[in-house]
Coordinates of C-alpha atoms (C1' of nucleotides) in Angstrom, one line a residue:
Chain A
M1 CA 10.3 -6.9 4.6
L2 CA 8.0 -8.7 6.9
N3 CA 5.9 -6.8 9.2
Y4 CA 8.7 -7.3 12.2
Q5 CA 7.8 -3.9 13.2
Q6 CA 10.3 -0.7 13.9
Q7 CA 8.1 0.0 17.0
P8 CA 9.9 3.2 18.1
L9 CA 9.4 5.0 14.5
D10 CA 5.7 3.7 14.5
L11 CA 4.8 5.8 17.4
M12 CA 7.2 9.0 17.3
F13 CA 5.7 9.2 13.5
Q14 CA 2.2 8.6 14.8
A15 CA 3.1 11.2 17.8
L16 CA 4.2 13.6 15.0
A17 CA 1.5 13.5 12.6
D18 CA -1.1 15.4 14.9
P19 CA -0.7 19.2 14.6
T20 CA -2.3 19.8 18.3
R21 CA 1.0 17.4 19.5
R22 CA 3.5 19.6 16.6
G23 CA 1.9 22.2 18.5
L24 CA 2.8 21.3 22.3
I25 CA 6.2 20.0 20.8
S26 CA 6.9 23.6 19.8
R27 CA 6.3 25.0 23.0
L28 CA 8.4 22.4 24.8
S29 CA 11.4 23.5 22.3
R30 CA 11.3 26.6 24.1
G31 CA 11.5 25.3 27.3
P32 CA 9.4 23.2 30.2
A33 CA 5.6 23.9 30.6
S34 CA 3.3 22.5 33.0
V35 CA 0.1 20.7 32.1
S36 CA -2.0 23.2 32.3
E37 CA 0.1 25.9 30.9
L38 CA 0.7 23.5 27.5
A39 CA -3.2 23.2 27.4
E40 CA -4.1 27.2 27.7
P41 CA -3.7 27.6 23.6
F42 CA -5.6 24.9 22.6
D43 CA -9.2 24.9 22.1
M44 CA -10.1 21.7 24.1
S45 CA -10.9 20.3 26.9
L46 CA -7.8 19.7 29.2
P47 CA -8.0 15.5 29.5
A48 CA -7.9 15.9 25.1
V49 CA -4.8 17.5 25.6
V50 CA -3.5 15.2 28.2
Q51 CA -4.4 12.2 26.4
H52 CA -2.4 14.3 23.8
L53 CA 0.8 14.1 26.0
Q54 CA 0.4 11.0 26.9
V55 CA 0.8 9.6 23.4
L56 CA 3.7 11.8 23.3
E57 CA 5.1 10.6 26.4
T58 CA 4.7 6.8 25.0
S59 CA 6.5 7.6 21.9
G60 CA 9.6 8.9 24.4
L61 CA 9.6 12.3 22.7
V62 CA 8.3 13.8 25.6
T63 CA 9.3 12.9 29.4
S64 CA 7.2 14.5 32.3
E65 CA 7.5 14.4 36.3
K66 CA 5.0 15.3 39.0
V67 CA 5.8 17.7 41.9
G68 CA 3.1 18.3 44.0
R69 CA -0.2 18.6 42.1
V70 CA 2.1 20.0 38.8
R71 CA 3.5 17.7 36.4
T72 CA 6.0 18.8 34.4
C73 CA 6.7 18.0 30.5
R74 CA 10.3 18.5 28.6
L75 CA 11.3 17.7 25.1
E76 CA 13.6 14.6 24.6
P77 CA 15.8 15.8 21.8
K78 CA 17.9 12.2 21.7
A79 CA 14.2 10.9 20.8
L80 CA 13.7 13.4 18.2
M81 CA 17.0 12.5 16.3
T82 CA 15.9 9.1 16.3
A83 CA 12.8 10.1 13.7
E84 CA 14.9 12.3 11.6
D85 CA 17.8 9.8 11.1
W86 CA 15.5 7.4 9.7
I87 CA 14.3 10.1 7.7
S88 CA 17.7 11.5 6.6
S89 CA 19.0 8.1 5.7
Q90 CA 16.2 7.4 3.6
R91 CA 17.0 10.7 1.9
A92 CA 20.1 10.3 1.4
S93 CA 20.3 7.0 -0.2
W94 CA 18.0 7.7 -2.6
E95 CA 19.9 11.3 -3.3
A96 CA 23.1 9.2 -3.8
R97 CA 21.4 7.1 -6.1
L98 CA 20.2 10.3 -8.3
D99 CA 23.6 11.4 -8.2
R100 CA 24.7 8.2 -9.7
L101 CA 22.2 8.2 -12.2
G102 CA 23.3 12.0 -13.2
E103 CA 26.9 10.5 -13.6
Y104 CA 26.2 7.5 -16.0
L105 CA 24.0 9.7 -18.1
M106 CA 26.6 12.7 -18.2
E107 CA 29.1 9.6 -19.4
L108 CA 26.3 8.4 -22.2
Q109 CA 26.3 12.1 -23.3
A110 CA 30.0 12.1 -23.2
G111 CA 30.1 8.7 -24.8
E112 CA 27.5 9.6 -27.8
K113 CA 30.1 12.7 -28.6
K114 CA 32.7 10.7 -29.1
R115 CA 35.7 12.5 -29.2
G116 CA 34.2 15.6 -27.7
R117 CA 36.6 14.3 -25.0
K118 CA 38.7 17.6 -25.4
K119 CA 38.3 20.7 -23.0
Chain B
M1 CA -8.4 21.0 17.1
L2 CA -11.0 19.6 14.6
N3 CA -9.0 18.4 11.8
Y4 CA -9.9 21.3 9.5
Q5 CA -6.5 21.2 7.9
Q6 CA -4.8 18.5 6.5
Q7 CA -1.2 20.2 6.0
P8 CA 1.4 18.6 4.4
L9 CA 3.3 17.4 7.7
D10 CA 0.4 16.0 8.9
L11 CA 0.1 14.1 5.8
M12 CA 3.4 13.2 5.8
F13 CA 4.1 11.9 9.2
Q14 CA 0.9 10.2 9.1
A15 CA 2.2 8.5 5.9
L16 CA 5.8 7.4 7.7
A17 CA 3.8 6.2 11.1
D18 CA 3.3 3.0 9.0
P19 CA 5.4 0.1 9.0
T20 CA 4.4 -1.1 5.9
R21 CA 4.8 2.4 4.0
R22 CA 8.3 3.1 5.3
G23 CA 9.0 -0.4 4.2
L24 CA 7.8 0.7 0.8
I25 CA 9.8 4.0 1.0
S26 CA 13.1 2.3 1.8
R27 CA 12.8 -0.1 -0.9
L28 CA 12.2 3.2 -3.5
S29 CA 15.1 4.8 -1.7
R30 CA 16.9 2.0 -3.7
G31 CA 15.7 3.0 -7.2
P32 CA 11.5 3.6 -8.5
A33 CA 9.9 0.3 -9.0
S34 CA 6.2 -1.2 -9.8
V35 CA 3.2 -1.7 -8.0
S36 CA 3.7 -5.7 -8.1
E37 CA 7.4 -5.1 -7.7
L38 CA 6.9 -3.3 -4.4
A39 CA 3.7 -5.9 -3.1
E40 CA 6.0 -8.3 -3.6
P41 CA 7.7 -8.8 -0.5
F42 CA 4.5 -7.6 2.0
D43 CA 2.1 -10.5 3.3
M44 CA -1.1 -8.3 2.0
S45 CA -3.3 -8.5 -1.1
L46 CA -2.5 -6.1 -3.6
P47 CA -5.0 -3.4 -3.4
A48 CA -4.0 -2.9 0.1
V49 CA -0.3 -2.3 -1.0
V50 CA -2.0 -0.1 -3.4
Q51 CA -4.0 1.7 -0.5
H52 CA -0.5 2.5 0.9
L53 CA 0.9 3.8 -2.0
Q54 CA -1.5 6.5 -3.0
V55 CA -1.2 7.4 1.3
L56 CA 2.1 8.0 0.2
E57 CA 1.4 9.6 -3.1
T58 CA -1.1 12.0 -1.4
S59 CA 1.3 13.2 1.0
G60 CA 3.5 14.0 -1.6
L61 CA 7.0 11.7 -0.2
V62 CA 6.2 9.5 -3.7
T63 CA 5.1 10.1 -7.2
S64 CA 4.2 7.6 -10.3
E65 CA 3.9 7.4 -13.5
K66 CA 1.9 5.0 -15.5
V67 CA 3.1 3.5 -18.8
G68 CA 1.5 1.0 -20.5
R69 CA -0.2 -1.1 -17.9
V70 CA 2.9 -0.4 -15.6
R71 CA 2.8 2.1 -12.7
T72 CA 6.0 3.2 -11.4
C73 CA 6.8 4.7 -8.3
R74 CA 9.4 6.5 -7.0
L75 CA 10.7 8.4 -3.7
E76 CA 10.4 12.4 -4.0
P77 CA 13.3 13.4 -1.5
K78 CA 12.2 17.3 -1.4
A79 CA 9.3 16.3 0.7
L80 CA 11.3 14.3 2.5
M81 CA 13.8 17.0 3.4
T82 CA 10.1 19.2 5.0
A83 CA 9.4 16.4 7.1
E84 CA 13.1 16.4 8.5
D85 CA 13.2 20.1 8.7
W86 CA 10.6 20.1 10.8
I87 CA 12.0 17.7 13.4
S88 CA 15.5 18.9 13.2
S89 CA 14.5 23.0 14.1
Q90 CA 12.6 21.8 16.8
R91 CA 14.9 19.9 18.1
A92 CA 17.9 22.6 17.1
S93 CA 15.9 25.1 19.5
W94 CA 15.7 22.8 22.4
E95 CA 19.3 21.6 22.2
A96 CA 20.6 25.2 21.9
R97 CA 18.1 26.1 25.4
L98 CA 19.6 23.2 27.1
D99 CA 22.9 24.5 25.6
R100 CA 22.2 28.3 26.8
L101 CA 21.0 26.5 30.7
G102 CA 24.3 24.7 30.9
E103 CA 26.1 28.2 30.6
Y104 CA 24.2 29.2 32.7
L105 CA 24.6 26.8 35.7
M106 CA 28.5 27.4 34.7
E107 CA 28.3 31.2 35.2
L108 CA 26.6 30.1 38.6
Q109 CA 28.8 27.9 39.9
A110 CA 31.3 30.0 38.8
G111 CA 30.0 32.9 40.7
E112 CA 30.0 30.3 43.6
K113 CA 33.2 30.3 44.1
K114 CA 33.5 33.9 44.4
R115 CA 37.2 34.6 43.6
G116 CA 37.7 31.4 41.5
R117 CA 38.1 33.2 38.6
K118 CA 42.1 33.2 38.4
K119 CA 43.9 30.8 35.7
Chain C
dC1 C1' -11.1 21.5 57.6
dT2 C1' -12.8 23.9 53.3
dG3 C1' -12.5 25.2 49.1
dT4 C1' -9.4 25.9 45.2
dT5 C1' -6.3 24.3 41.8
dA6 C1' -4.4 20.8 39.0
dC7 C1' -4.7 17.7 37.0
dT8 C1' -6.6 11.8 36.7
dT9 C1' -9.9 8.5 35.5
dA10 C1' -13.9 6.9 32.8
dA11 C1' -17.0 5.8 29.6
dG12 C1' -19.0 6.8 25.6
dC13 C1' -19.4 8.8 20.7
dT14 C1' -17.9 9.7 15.7
dG15 C1' -15.0 9.3 11.7
dA16 C1' -10.8 7.5 9.7
dT17 C1' -7.5 4.0 8.8
dG18 C1' -5.9 -0.7 7.2
dC19 C1' -7.5 -4.3 6.1
dT20 C1' -10.2 -8.2 3.0
dT21 C1' -12.8 -10.2 -1.1
dA22 C1' -15.0 -9.6 -5.4
dA23 C1' -15.4 -8.0 -10.0
dC24 C1' -13.7 -5.1 -13.5
dT25 C1' -10.9 -2.6 -16.9
dA26 C1' -7.0 -1.6 -20.0
dT27 C1' -2.2 -3.2 -22.2
dC28 C1' 0.0 -6.9 -24.3
dA29 C1' 1.8 -11.4 -26.1
dA30 C1' 0.8 -15.2 -29.0
Chain D
dT1 C1' -9.4 -13.0 -30.8
dT2 C1' -8.3 -15.1 -26.8
dG3 C1' -5.8 -15.5 -22.6
dA4 C1' -2.5 -13.9 -19.0
dT5 C1' -0.4 -9.7 -16.7
dA6 C1' -0.9 -4.8 -14.2
dG7 C1' -3.9 -2.8 -11.8
dT8 C1' -8.5 -0.5 -10.6
dT9 C1' -12.7 0.3 -7.8
dA10 C1' -15.9 -0.5 -4.9
dA11 C1' -18.0 -2.6 -0.5
dG12 C1' -17.7 -4.2 3.5
dC13 C1' -15.9 -4.6 8.0
dA14 C1' -13.2 -4.9 12.9
dT15 C1' -10.4 -1.4 15.3
dC16 C1' -8.3 2.8 16.4
dA17 C1' -8.0 7.8 17.3
dG18 C1' -9.5 12.1 18.9
dC19 C1' -12.3 14.4 21.0
dT20 C1' -16.3 15.1 24.7
dT21 C1' -18.7 15.4 29.6
dA22 C1' -18.9 13.8 34.2
dA23 C1' -16.7 12.1 37.9
dG24 C1' -13.0 11.5 41.0
dT25 C1' -8.3 12.4 43.8
dA26 C1' -4.9 14.6 45.8
dA27 C1' -1.8 18.8 47.1
dC28 C1' -1.4 23.5 48.6
dA29 C1' -3.8 28.4 50.8
dG30 C1' -6.1 30.5 54.4

DNA sequence: CTGTTACTTAAGCTGATGCTTAACTATCAA
DNA sequence: TTGATAGTTAAGCATCAGCTTAAGTAACAG
């Protein structure tokens, strides 16, 4: 498990780790928005919000396009799925393992009862 | 947004953002392990690995229990689900929105054809 | 052309993160 | 009791993340 890094996942989870950025994603999940629309609810400077947007864009979770002087940002659902899939697969294999353990314990228990295989 | 709150999601995504920690989770998804078992594949000092484990434990993704001099760590699948659910819900609402947009565009297109409502 | 809007760029500060080494404690085995 | 094993604690350090303010550019409105 040498650090031959899964950089996309690093960037995505890092991006998701900040509440401001999750707020931006929540907003964007309701539809595209301009930079100043996105910044408005937050109690921080505009450059700070733009920096958060850059993190989101570098991670691939958000894309943007500038028309005239307005930059419009939107969510990239496929990227979100990458993060979701990783988590899901880890959880699935752990839960599968728990299930197998459960079965094993049940077998043990059944075995202890020796003749308890009726009904 | 002055980090005045280390919410569960902050801690979880932050924990998942590091490749070493995701490596630890992958290992743990195959079953519980001791600290030194977990540290063995990594090219870093034991205290460094222990620090990563502490991050995972603080985030709730991993629990551990010490018996004798051995600390055994295991995954907490419910916590992983918390992170997964957040992502999933954001993605779902964005995809729903894309679907509605799709329908809207289809209606527009149908409308343009005027009498194209036959068959 | 002039002012306003909508960002963009740059520099700098502060605290958090990811390591390190060294020294320490507690358990187990002989 | 002695020594090895398994992990813990502490201090220090370099880099990075998240903000700030100040100043700059580029489009559009009158």
